[in-house]
Amino acid sequence: MPKRFSTARGREFGDGLRAAIAATGMTSRAVAEIVDWQEAKLSDAVNGKGGVTELDLALLLGACRTPSDEREHLMKLFHATNVKGWLQEHGAAEPILPRTLLQHESTAKTLISWLPLLVHGTLQIPEYARAVIRASANVPEDEVEERVAARVARSEALRSGVKATFFFHESVLRTPVGGEEVMRAQLEHLVRMSLRPSVVIRVVPTSVGAHAGHAGGFNLMRFHKIEPVVFVESENASLIIEAALPVKSYDAVVESLGRTALDEEQSRSLIKDIIG
């Protein structure tokens, strides 16, 4: 079955609208009656089929008593639900709960990640995550623990049936984030996770020198019903890549890393050797 056309913005808009309606505690029919719509019109709005104006949407969100920040977010998305590619600028630092990333991680069929500097967020133990977050130049101290909890909660994505492959550079495993004791615990966690049938961990050894991942880290996700997406994260922005040709270029990077990296057993042995 061909993948259906949708975009990250469109999916977030639809999910946000469903959540706004659900938050009323009423049925869709009851909400439609309040704004004097046919229920089919409400369904079309939620599923991105059009037939709704900006004024209609404002009326609906007002009837749902949607909080102002969420209302503004959905209104901004309204005119761009069919646009592929999304640069999200977050301000000083990424949000505590990176909404779009979490939604895609939780629904992905496969996740392929390359990170040259850090252990992937879904694999971080709390102590490692805390050290990384505290080292940030832009995270307020009073947000640290909330961010740790949010990052650890991302590990739930690995329990949802996603097949995840993580490529790390060897230097990630040898950098004592949080100190030697914390790093040992993190490496032991990676060994345990690598034994799961749904998790693959592969290490690009320092000895290979130059490799295809020098341009930086990324997450490539594939889904059952929608087209694949690539997330590229920076200090205060996220780039969501959806167009077919750019996504294909990341497929090529993954293929090259697959030829360069140690296999699963070799990678596990290297981690164990580093643990000592």
PDB file of C-alpha atoms in Angstrom:
ATOM      1  CA  MET A   1       0.000   0.000   0.000  1.00  0.00           C
ATOM      2  CA  PRO A   2       1.472   3.403  -0.950  1.00  0.00           C
ATOM      3  CA  LYS A   3       2.292   5.822   1.842  1.00  0.00           C
ATOM      4  CA  ARG A   4      -0.348   8.516   2.340  1.00  0.00           C
ATOM      5  CA  PHE A   5       0.608  12.133   1.799  1.00  0.00           C
ATOM      6  CA  SER A   6       0.968  13.993   5.054  1.00  0.00           C
ATOM      7  CA  THR A   7       3.443  16.363   6.635  1.00  0.00           C
ATOM      8  CA  ALA A   8       4.892  16.781  10.109  1.00  0.00           C
ATOM      9  CA  ARG A   9       3.032  20.072  10.455  1.00  0.00           C
ATOM     10  CA  GLY A  10      -0.216  18.565   9.262  1.00  0.00           C
ATOM     11  CA  ARG A  11       0.049  15.636  11.668  1.00  0.00           C
ATOM     12  CA  GLU A  12       0.826  17.934  14.579  1.00  0.00           C
ATOM     13  CA  PHE A  13      -2.104  20.152  13.667  1.00  0.00           C
ATOM     14  CA  GLY A  14      -4.490  17.195  13.503  1.00  0.00           C
ATOM     15  CA  ASP A  15      -3.214  15.701  16.758  1.00  0.00           C
ATOM     16  CA  GLY A  16      -3.464  19.083  18.470  1.00  0.00           C
ATOM     17  CA  LEU A  17      -7.025  19.593  17.249  1.00  0.00           C
ATOM     18  CA  ARG A  18      -8.039  16.122  18.445  1.00  0.00           C
ATOM     19  CA  ALA A  19      -6.502  16.843  21.846  1.00  0.00           C
ATOM     20  CA  ALA A  20      -8.330  20.185  22.072  1.00  0.00           C
ATOM     21  CA  ILE A  21     -11.648  18.494  21.368  1.00  0.00           C
ATOM     22  CA  ALA A  22     -10.921  15.637  23.767  1.00  0.00           C
ATOM     23  CA  ALA A  23      -9.997  18.115  26.514  1.00  0.00           C
ATOM     24  CA  THR A  24     -13.592  19.398  26.533  1.00  0.00           C
ATOM     25  CA  GLY A  25     -14.808  16.035  27.800  1.00  0.00           C
ATOM     26  CA  MET A  26     -17.539  16.135  25.147  1.00  0.00           C
ATOM     27  CA  THR A  27     -18.132  14.056  22.062  1.00  0.00           C
ATOM     28  CA  SER A  28     -17.209  15.375  18.635  1.00  0.00           C
ATOM     29  CA  ARG A  29     -20.906  15.644  17.849  1.00  0.00           C
ATOM     30  CA  ALA A  30     -21.510  17.835  20.905  1.00  0.00           C
ATOM     31  CA  VAL A  31     -18.583  20.117  20.060  1.00  0.00           C
ATOM     32  CA  ALA A  32     -19.797  20.413  16.461  1.00  0.00           C
ATOM     33  CA  GLU A  33     -23.238  21.432  17.676  1.00  0.00           C
ATOM     34  CA  ILE A  34     -21.780  24.170  19.889  1.00  0.00           C
ATOM     35  CA  VAL A  35     -20.080  25.823  16.898  1.00  0.00           C
ATOM     36  CA  ASP A  36     -23.057  25.064  14.631  1.00  0.00           C
ATOM     37  CA  TRP A  37     -21.132  22.694  12.352  1.00  0.00           C
ATOM     38  CA  GLN A  38     -22.003  19.382  10.824  1.00  0.00           C
ATOM     39  CA  GLU A  39     -19.970  16.629  12.501  1.00  0.00           C
ATOM     40  CA  ALA A  40     -18.504  15.803   9.085  1.00  0.00           C
ATOM     41  CA  LYS A  41     -17.003  19.295   8.885  1.00  0.00           C
ATOM     42  CA  LEU A  42     -15.290  18.767  12.223  1.00  0.00           C
ATOM     43  CA  SER A  43     -13.969  15.417  11.046  1.00  0.00           C
ATOM     44  CA  ASP A  44     -12.630  16.997   7.851  1.00  0.00           C
ATOM     45  CA  ALA A  45     -10.858  19.697   9.883  1.00  0.00           C
ATOM     46  CA  VAL A  46      -9.182  17.147  12.135  1.00  0.00           C
ATOM     47  CA  ASN A  47      -8.130  14.957   9.212  1.00  0.00           C
ATOM     48  CA  GLY A  48      -6.773  17.804   7.098  1.00  0.00           C
ATOM     49  CA  LYS A  49      -9.412  17.642   4.376  1.00  0.00           C
ATOM     50  CA  GLY A  50     -10.101  21.366   4.288  1.00  0.00           C
ATOM     51  CA  GLY A  51     -13.424  23.139   4.318  1.00  0.00           C
ATOM     52  CA  VAL A  52     -12.475  25.256   7.328  1.00  0.00           C
ATOM     53  CA  THR A  53     -11.469  28.907   7.400  1.00  0.00           C
ATOM     54  CA  GLU A  54      -9.140  30.615   9.849  1.00  0.00           C
ATOM     55  CA  LEU A  55     -12.185  32.196  11.476  1.00  0.00           C
ATOM     56  CA  ASP A  56     -13.827  28.768  11.766  1.00  0.00           C
ATOM     57  CA  LEU A  57     -10.740  27.407  13.495  1.00  0.00           C
ATOM     58  CA  ALA A  58     -10.575  30.328  15.909  1.00  0.00           C
ATOM     59  CA  LEU A  59     -14.249  29.775  16.759  1.00  0.00           C
ATOM     60  CA  LEU A  60     -13.680  26.069  17.352  1.00  0.00           C
ATOM     61  CA  LEU A  61     -10.629  26.564  19.572  1.00  0.00           C
ATOM     62  CA  GLY A  62     -12.484  29.232  21.514  1.00  0.00           C
ATOM     63  CA  ALA A  63     -15.408  26.877  22.063  1.00  0.00           C
ATOM     64  CA  CYS A  64     -12.959  24.229  23.271  1.00  0.00           C
ATOM     65  CA  ARG A  65     -11.361  26.788  25.625  1.00  0.00           C
ATOM     66  CA  THR A  66      -7.962  25.810  24.292  1.00  0.00           C
ATOM     67  CA  PRO A  67      -5.104  27.481  26.245  1.00  0.00           C
ATOM     68  CA  SER A  68      -3.736  30.541  24.487  1.00  0.00           C
ATOM     69  CA  ASP A  69      -0.254  29.150  23.736  1.00  0.00           C
ATOM     70  CA  GLU A  70      -1.694  26.015  22.141  1.00  0.00           C
ATOM     71  CA  ARG A  71      -4.300  28.050  20.280  1.00  0.00           C
ATOM     72  CA  GLU A  72      -1.575  30.256  18.802  1.00  0.00           C
ATOM     73  CA  HIS A  73       0.482  27.212  17.843  1.00  0.00           C
ATOM     74  CA  LEU A  74      -2.412  25.574  15.992  1.00  0.00           C
ATOM     75  CA  MET A  75      -3.368  28.819  14.270  1.00  0.00           C
ATOM     76  CA  LYS A  76       0.203  29.164  12.966  1.00  0.00           C
ATOM     77  CA  LEU A  77       0.168  25.593  11.668  1.00  0.00           C
ATOM     78  CA  PHE A  78      -3.211  26.015   9.956  1.00  0.00           C
ATOM     79  CA  HIS A  79      -1.941  27.597   6.738  1.00  0.00           C
ATOM     80  CA  ALA A  80       1.100  25.330   6.396  1.00  0.00           C
ATOM     81  CA  THR A  81      -0.295  21.841   6.966  1.00  0.00           C
ATOM     82  CA  ASN A  82       0.633  20.766   3.403  1.00  0.00           C
ATOM     83  CA  VAL A  83       4.181  22.163   3.481  1.00  0.00           C
ATOM     84  CA  LYS A  84       6.974  19.606   3.699  1.00  0.00           C
ATOM     85  CA  GLY A  85      10.086  20.497   5.640  1.00  0.00           C
ATOM     86  CA  TRP A  86       9.988  22.364   8.929  1.00  0.00           C
ATOM     87  CA  LEU A  87      12.591  24.493  10.670  1.00  0.00           C
ATOM     88  CA  GLN A  88      11.521  24.841  14.302  1.00  0.00           C
ATOM     89  CA  GLU A  89      13.306  27.651  16.126  1.00  0.00           C
ATOM     90  CA  HIS A  90      13.045  27.164  19.892  1.00  0.00           C
ATOM     91  CA  GLY A  91      14.673  30.252  21.375  1.00  0.00           C
ATOM     92  CA  ALA A  92      17.596  29.851  23.782  1.00  0.00           C
ATOM     93  CA  ALA A  93      17.276  26.062  24.074  1.00  0.00           C
ATOM     94  CA  GLU A  94      15.136  23.190  22.863  1.00  0.00           C
ATOM     95  CA  PRO A  95      11.825  22.731  24.705  1.00  0.00           C
ATOM     96  CA  ILE A  96      11.701  20.458  27.741  1.00  0.00           C
ATOM     97  CA  LEU A  97       9.339  18.219  25.800  1.00  0.00           C
ATOM     98  CA  PRO A  98      10.306  18.353  22.096  1.00  0.00           C
ATOM     99  CA  ARG A  99       6.753  17.710  20.940  1.00  0.00           C
ATOM    100  CA  THR A 100       7.295  16.896  17.282  1.00  0.00           C
ATOM    101  CA  LEU A 101      10.285  14.634  17.898  1.00  0.00           C
ATOM    102  CA  LEU A 102       8.546  12.706  20.687  1.00  0.00           C
ATOM    103  CA  GLN A 103       5.439  12.180  18.586  1.00  0.00           C
ATOM    104  CA  HIS A 104       7.479  10.738  15.732  1.00  0.00           C
ATOM    105  CA  GLU A 105       9.650   8.561  17.982  1.00  0.00           C
ATOM    106  CA  SER A 106       6.531   7.079  19.569  1.00  0.00           C
ATOM    107  CA  THR A 107       4.960   6.133  16.223  1.00  0.00           C
ATOM    108  CA  ALA A 108       8.024   5.127  14.191  1.00  0.00           C
ATOM    109  CA  LYS A 109       8.375   1.650  12.729  1.00  0.00           C
ATOM    110  CA  THR A 110      12.146   2.012  12.518  1.00  0.00           C
ATOM    111  CA  LEU A 111      14.587   4.534  13.941  1.00  0.00           C
ATOM    112  CA  ILE A 112      18.133   4.887  12.652  1.00  0.00           C
ATOM    113  CA  SER A 113      20.341   7.308  14.543  1.00  0.00           C
ATOM    114  CA  TRP A 114      23.865   8.587  14.082  1.00  0.00           C
ATOM    115  CA  LEU A 115      25.325  10.617  16.932  1.00  0.00           C
ATOM    116  CA  PRO A 116      29.034  11.480  16.870  1.00  0.00           C
ATOM    117  CA  LEU A 117      29.188  13.178  20.294  1.00  0.00           C
ATOM    118  CA  LEU A 118      26.609  11.730  22.709  1.00  0.00           C
ATOM    119  CA  VAL A 119      24.603   8.645  23.600  1.00  0.00           C
ATOM    120  CA  HIS A 120      21.143   8.909  22.048  1.00  0.00           C
ATOM    121  CA  GLY A 121      18.475  10.396  24.338  1.00  0.00           C
ATOM    122  CA  THR A 122      16.381   7.211  24.359  1.00  0.00           C
ATOM    123  CA  LEU A 123      19.393   5.278  25.684  1.00  0.00           C
ATOM    124  CA  GLN A 124      20.602   7.728  28.321  1.00  0.00           C
ATOM    125  CA  ILE A 125      20.453   6.772  31.992  1.00  0.00           C
ATOM    126  CA  PRO A 126      19.318   9.587  34.343  1.00  0.00           C
ATOM    127  CA  GLU A 127      22.804  10.347  35.667  1.00  0.00           C
ATOM    128  CA  TYR A 128      24.257  10.646  32.170  1.00  0.00           C
ATOM    129  CA  ALA A 129      21.341  12.809  31.015  1.00  0.00           C
ATOM    130  CA  ARG A 130      21.750  15.048  34.067  1.00  0.00           C
ATOM    131  CA  ALA A 131      25.447  15.593  33.338  1.00  0.00           C
ATOM    132  CA  VAL A 132      24.738  16.448  29.696  1.00  0.00           C
ATOM    133  CA  ILE A 133      21.920  18.847  30.552  1.00  0.00           C
ATOM    134  CA  ARG A 134      23.890  20.583  33.314  1.00  0.00           C
ATOM    135  CA  ALA A 135      26.773  21.120  30.907  1.00  0.00           C
ATOM    136  CA  SER A 136      24.485  23.073  28.560  1.00  0.00           C
ATOM    137  CA  ALA A 137      25.211  26.771  28.337  1.00  0.00           C
ATOM    138  CA  ASN A 138      21.521  27.628  27.913  1.00  0.00           C
ATOM    139  CA  VAL A 139      19.496  25.431  30.267  1.00  0.00           C
ATOM    140  CA  PRO A 140      18.371  27.136  33.525  1.00  0.00           C
ATOM    141  CA  GLU A 141      19.298  25.239  36.682  1.00  0.00           C
ATOM    142  CA  ASP A 142      15.678  25.044  37.802  1.00  0.00           C
ATOM    143  CA  GLU A 143      14.776  23.106  34.636  1.00  0.00           C
ATOM    144  CA  VAL A 144      17.454  20.416  34.938  1.00  0.00           C
ATOM    145  CA  GLU A 145      15.478  17.748  36.782  1.00  0.00           C
ATOM    146  CA  GLU A 146      12.375  18.246  34.644  1.00  0.00           C
ATOM    147  CA  ARG A 147      14.513  17.868  31.543  1.00  0.00           C
ATOM    148  CA  VAL A 148      16.163  14.729  32.936  1.00  0.00           C
ATOM    149  CA  ALA A 149      12.753  13.165  33.558  1.00  0.00           C
ATOM    150  CA  ALA A 150      11.598  14.122  30.068  1.00  0.00           C
ATOM    151  CA  ARG A 151      14.690  12.656  28.434  1.00  0.00           C
ATOM    152  CA  VAL A 152      14.472   9.394  30.362  1.00  0.00           C
ATOM    153  CA  ALA A 153      10.786   9.137  29.428  1.00  0.00           C
ATOM    154  CA  ARG A 154      11.899   8.996  25.781  1.00  0.00           C
ATOM    155  CA  SER A 155      13.094   5.453  26.438  1.00  0.00           C
ATOM    156  CA  GLU A 156       9.418   4.457  26.296  1.00  0.00           C
ATOM    157  CA  ALA A 157       9.723   4.747  22.517  1.00  0.00           C
ATOM    158  CA  LEU A 158      11.974   1.670  22.580  1.00  0.00           C
ATOM    159  CA  ARG A 159       9.226  -0.307  24.301  1.00  0.00           C
ATOM    160  CA  SER A 160       6.607   0.529  21.694  1.00  0.00           C
ATOM    161  CA  GLY A 161       7.836  -1.982  19.119  1.00  0.00           C
ATOM    162  CA  VAL A 162      10.129   0.315  17.131  1.00  0.00           C
ATOM    163  CA  LYS A 163      13.162  -1.347  15.569  1.00  0.00           C
ATOM    164  CA  ALA A 164      16.024   0.974  16.506  1.00  0.00           C
ATOM    165  CA  THR A 165      19.572   1.072  15.151  1.00  0.00           C
ATOM    166  CA  PHE A 166      22.059   3.392  16.839  1.00  0.00           C
ATOM    167  CA  PHE A 167      25.416   4.298  15.309  1.00  0.00           C
ATOM    168  CA  PHE A 168      27.901   5.862  17.743  1.00  0.00           C
ATOM    169  CA  HIS A 169      31.446   7.018  17.257  1.00  0.00           C
ATOM    170  CA  GLU A 170      33.920   5.274  19.552  1.00  0.00           C
ATOM    171  CA  SER A 171      34.782   8.614  21.146  1.00  0.00           C
ATOM    172  CA  VAL A 172      31.228   8.769  22.571  1.00  0.00           C
ATOM    173  CA  LEU A 173      31.981   5.640  24.574  1.00  0.00           C
ATOM    174  CA  ARG A 174      35.323   6.933  25.831  1.00  0.00           C
ATOM    175  CA  THR A 175      34.184  10.400  26.939  1.00  0.00           C
ATOM    176  CA  PRO A 176      33.579  10.236  30.747  1.00  0.00           C
ATOM    177  CA  VAL A 177      30.309  12.162  30.840  1.00  0.00           C
ATOM    178  CA  GLY A 178      29.364  12.600  34.503  1.00  0.00           C
ATOM    179  CA  GLY A 179      32.605  10.992  35.657  1.00  0.00           C
ATOM    180  CA  GLU A 180      33.950   7.464  35.480  1.00  0.00           C
ATOM    181  CA  GLU A 181      31.262   5.869  37.672  1.00  0.00           C
ATOM    182  CA  VAL A 182      28.377   7.381  35.728  1.00  0.00           C
ATOM    183  CA  MET A 183      29.996   6.505  32.419  1.00  0.00           C
ATOM    184  CA  ARG A 184      30.535   2.917  33.504  1.00  0.00           C
ATOM    185  CA  ALA A 185      26.842   2.639  34.405  1.00  0.00           C
ATOM    186  CA  GLN A 186      25.906   4.158  31.053  1.00  0.00           C
ATOM    187  CA  LEU A 187      28.082   1.709  29.142  1.00  0.00           C
ATOM    188  CA  GLU A 188      26.652  -1.214  31.112  1.00  0.00           C
ATOM    189  CA  HIS A 189      23.190   0.027  30.171  1.00  0.00           C
ATOM    190  CA  LEU A 190      24.195   0.091  26.506  1.00  0.00           C
ATOM    191  CA  VAL A 191      25.355  -3.524  26.748  1.00  0.00           C
ATOM    192  CA  ARG A 192      22.016  -4.559  28.259  1.00  0.00           C
ATOM    193  CA  MET A 193      20.054  -2.627  25.647  1.00  0.00           C
ATOM    194  CA  SER A 194      22.106  -4.145  22.827  1.00  0.00           C
ATOM    195  CA  LEU A 195      20.822  -7.582  23.855  1.00  0.00           C
ATOM    196  CA  ARG A 196      17.238  -6.606  23.067  1.00  0.00           C
ATOM    197  CA  PRO A 197      16.004  -8.016  19.742  1.00  0.00           C
ATOM    198  CA  SER A 198      14.628  -4.605  18.736  1.00  0.00           C
ATOM    199  CA  VAL A 199      17.809  -2.616  19.481  1.00  0.00           C
ATOM    200  CA  VAL A 200      20.989  -2.594  17.404  1.00  0.00           C
ATOM    201  CA  ILE A 201      24.075  -0.697  18.585  1.00  0.00           C
ATOM    202  CA  ARG A 202      27.008  -0.302  16.225  1.00  0.00           C
ATOM    203  CA  VAL A 203      30.211   1.607  16.831  1.00  0.00           C
ATOM    204  CA  VAL A 204      32.267   3.489  14.261  1.00  0.00           C
ATOM    205  CA  PRO A 205      35.831   2.935  15.535  1.00  0.00           C
ATOM    206  CA  THR A 206      38.300   5.779  15.781  1.00  0.00           C
ATOM    207  CA  SER A 207      40.743   3.785  13.673  1.00  0.00           C
ATOM    208  CA  VAL A 208      38.681   4.227  10.481  1.00  0.00           C
ATOM    209  CA  GLY A 209      39.517   7.927  10.332  1.00  0.00           C
ATOM    210  CA  ALA A 210      37.253   9.848   7.966  1.00  0.00           C
ATOM    211  CA  HIS A 211      33.714   8.534   7.523  1.00  0.00           C
ATOM    212  CA  ALA A 212      30.343   9.525   6.030  1.00  0.00           C
ATOM    213  CA  GLY A 213      28.956  10.910   9.282  1.00  0.00           C
ATOM    214  CA  HIS A 214      31.211  13.962   9.575  1.00  0.00           C
ATOM    215  CA  ALA A 215      28.396  16.338   8.599  1.00  0.00           C
ATOM    216  CA  GLY A 216      26.700  15.712  11.953  1.00  0.00           C
ATOM    217  CA  GLY A 217      24.117  13.664  13.782  1.00  0.00           C
ATOM    218  CA  PHE A 218      20.580  12.846  12.677  1.00  0.00           C
ATOM    219  CA  ASN A 219      17.600  10.599  13.309  1.00  0.00           C
ATOM    220  CA  LEU A 220      15.997   8.871  10.321  1.00  0.00           C
ATOM    221  CA  MET A 221      12.540   7.465  11.044  1.00  0.00           C
ATOM    222  CA  ARG A 222      10.262   5.299   8.949  1.00  0.00           C
ATOM    223  CA  PHE A 223       6.594   4.596   9.578  1.00  0.00           C
ATOM    224  CA  HIS A 224       3.873   2.145   8.645  1.00  0.00           C
ATOM    225  CA  LYS A 225       1.596   4.595   6.824  1.00  0.00           C
ATOM    226  CA  ILE A 226       3.488   7.840   6.236  1.00  0.00           C
ATOM    227  CA  GLU A 227       6.645   8.896   4.453  1.00  0.00           C
ATOM    228  CA  PRO A 228      10.010   8.816   6.279  1.00  0.00           C
ATOM    229  CA  VAL A 229      11.409  11.884   8.010  1.00  0.00           C
ATOM    230  CA  VAL A 230      14.838  13.002   9.190  1.00  0.00           C
ATOM    231  CA  PHE A 231      15.362  15.098  12.333  1.00  0.00           C
ATOM    232  CA  VAL A 232      18.505  17.185  12.683  1.00  0.00           C
ATOM    233  CA  GLU A 233      18.888  18.824  16.099  1.00  0.00           C
ATOM    234  CA  SER A 234      20.977  21.852  17.051  1.00  0.00           C
ATOM    235  CA  GLU A 235      21.374  24.012  20.148  1.00  0.00           C
ATOM    236  CA  ASN A 236      18.122  25.893  19.680  1.00  0.00           C
ATOM    237  CA  ALA A 237      16.467  24.592  16.517  1.00  0.00           C
ATOM    238  CA  SER A 238      15.198  21.410  14.908  1.00  0.00           C
ATOM    239  CA  LEU A 239      15.165  20.756  11.181  1.00  0.00           C
ATOM    240  CA  ILE A 240      12.597  18.222   9.988  1.00  0.00           C
ATOM    241  CA  ILE A 241      13.430  16.939   6.500  1.00  0.00           C
ATOM    242  CA  GLU A 242      10.595  15.308   4.536  1.00  0.00           C
ATOM    243  CA  ALA A 243      11.290  15.755   0.812  1.00  0.00           C
ATOM    244  CA  ALA A 244      12.182  12.471  -0.880  1.00  0.00           C
ATOM    245  CA  LEU A 245      15.578  13.388  -2.358  1.00  0.00           C
ATOM    246  CA  PRO A 246      17.100  14.876   0.831  1.00  0.00           C
ATOM    247  CA  VAL A 247      15.823  11.894   2.842  1.00  0.00           C
ATOM    248  CA  LYS A 248      17.435   9.577   0.295  1.00  0.00           C
ATOM    249  CA  SER A 249      20.767  11.330   0.863  1.00  0.00           C
ATOM    250  CA  TYR A 250      20.586  10.286   4.513  1.00  0.00           C
ATOM    251  CA  ASP A 251      19.886   6.717   3.388  1.00  0.00           C
ATOM    252  CA  ALA A 252      23.235   6.888   1.609  1.00  0.00           C
ATOM    253  CA  VAL A 253      24.959   8.058   4.812  1.00  0.00           C
ATOM    254  CA  VAL A 254      23.380   5.172   6.734  1.00  0.00           C
ATOM    255  CA  GLU A 255      24.532   2.669   4.101  1.00  0.00           C
ATOM    256  CA  SER A 256      28.081   4.023   4.303  1.00  0.00           C
ATOM    257  CA  LEU A 257      28.103   3.958   8.113  1.00  0.00           C
ATOM    258  CA  GLY A 258      26.859   0.376   7.912  1.00  0.00           C
ATOM    259  CA  ARG A 259      29.926  -0.552   5.885  1.00  0.00           C
ATOM    260  CA  THR A 260      32.252   1.369   8.217  1.00  0.00           C
ATOM    261  CA  ALA A 261      30.942   0.456  11.671  1.00  0.00           C
ATOM    262  CA  LEU A 262      31.729  -2.634  13.680  1.00  0.00           C
ATOM    263  CA  ASP A 263      28.982  -5.244  13.637  1.00  0.00           C
ATOM    264  CA  GLU A 264      26.703  -5.774  16.637  1.00  0.00           C
ATOM    265  CA  GLU A 265      28.859  -8.352  18.393  1.00  0.00           C
ATOM    266  CA  GLN A 266      32.085  -6.490  17.753  1.00  0.00           C
ATOM    267  CA  SER A 267      30.483  -3.291  19.051  1.00  0.00           C
ATOM    268  CA  ARG A 268      29.250  -5.031  22.197  1.00  0.00           C
ATOM    269  CA  SER A 269      32.720  -6.454  22.771  1.00  0.00           C
ATOM    270  CA  LEU A 270      34.302  -3.028  22.380  1.00  0.00           C
ATOM    271  CA  ILE A 271      31.915  -1.535  24.940  1.00  0.00           C
ATOM    272  CA  LYS A 272      32.723  -4.345  27.364  1.00  0.00           C
ATOM    273  CA  ASP A 273      36.446  -3.785  26.804  1.00  0.00           C
ATOM    274  CA  ILE A 274      36.054  -0.089  27.622  1.00  0.00           C
ATOM    275  CA  ILE A 275      34.158  -0.996  30.799  1.00  0.00           C
ATOM    276  CA  GLY A 276      37.132  -3.186  31.720  1.00  0.00           C
TER     277      GLY A 276
END
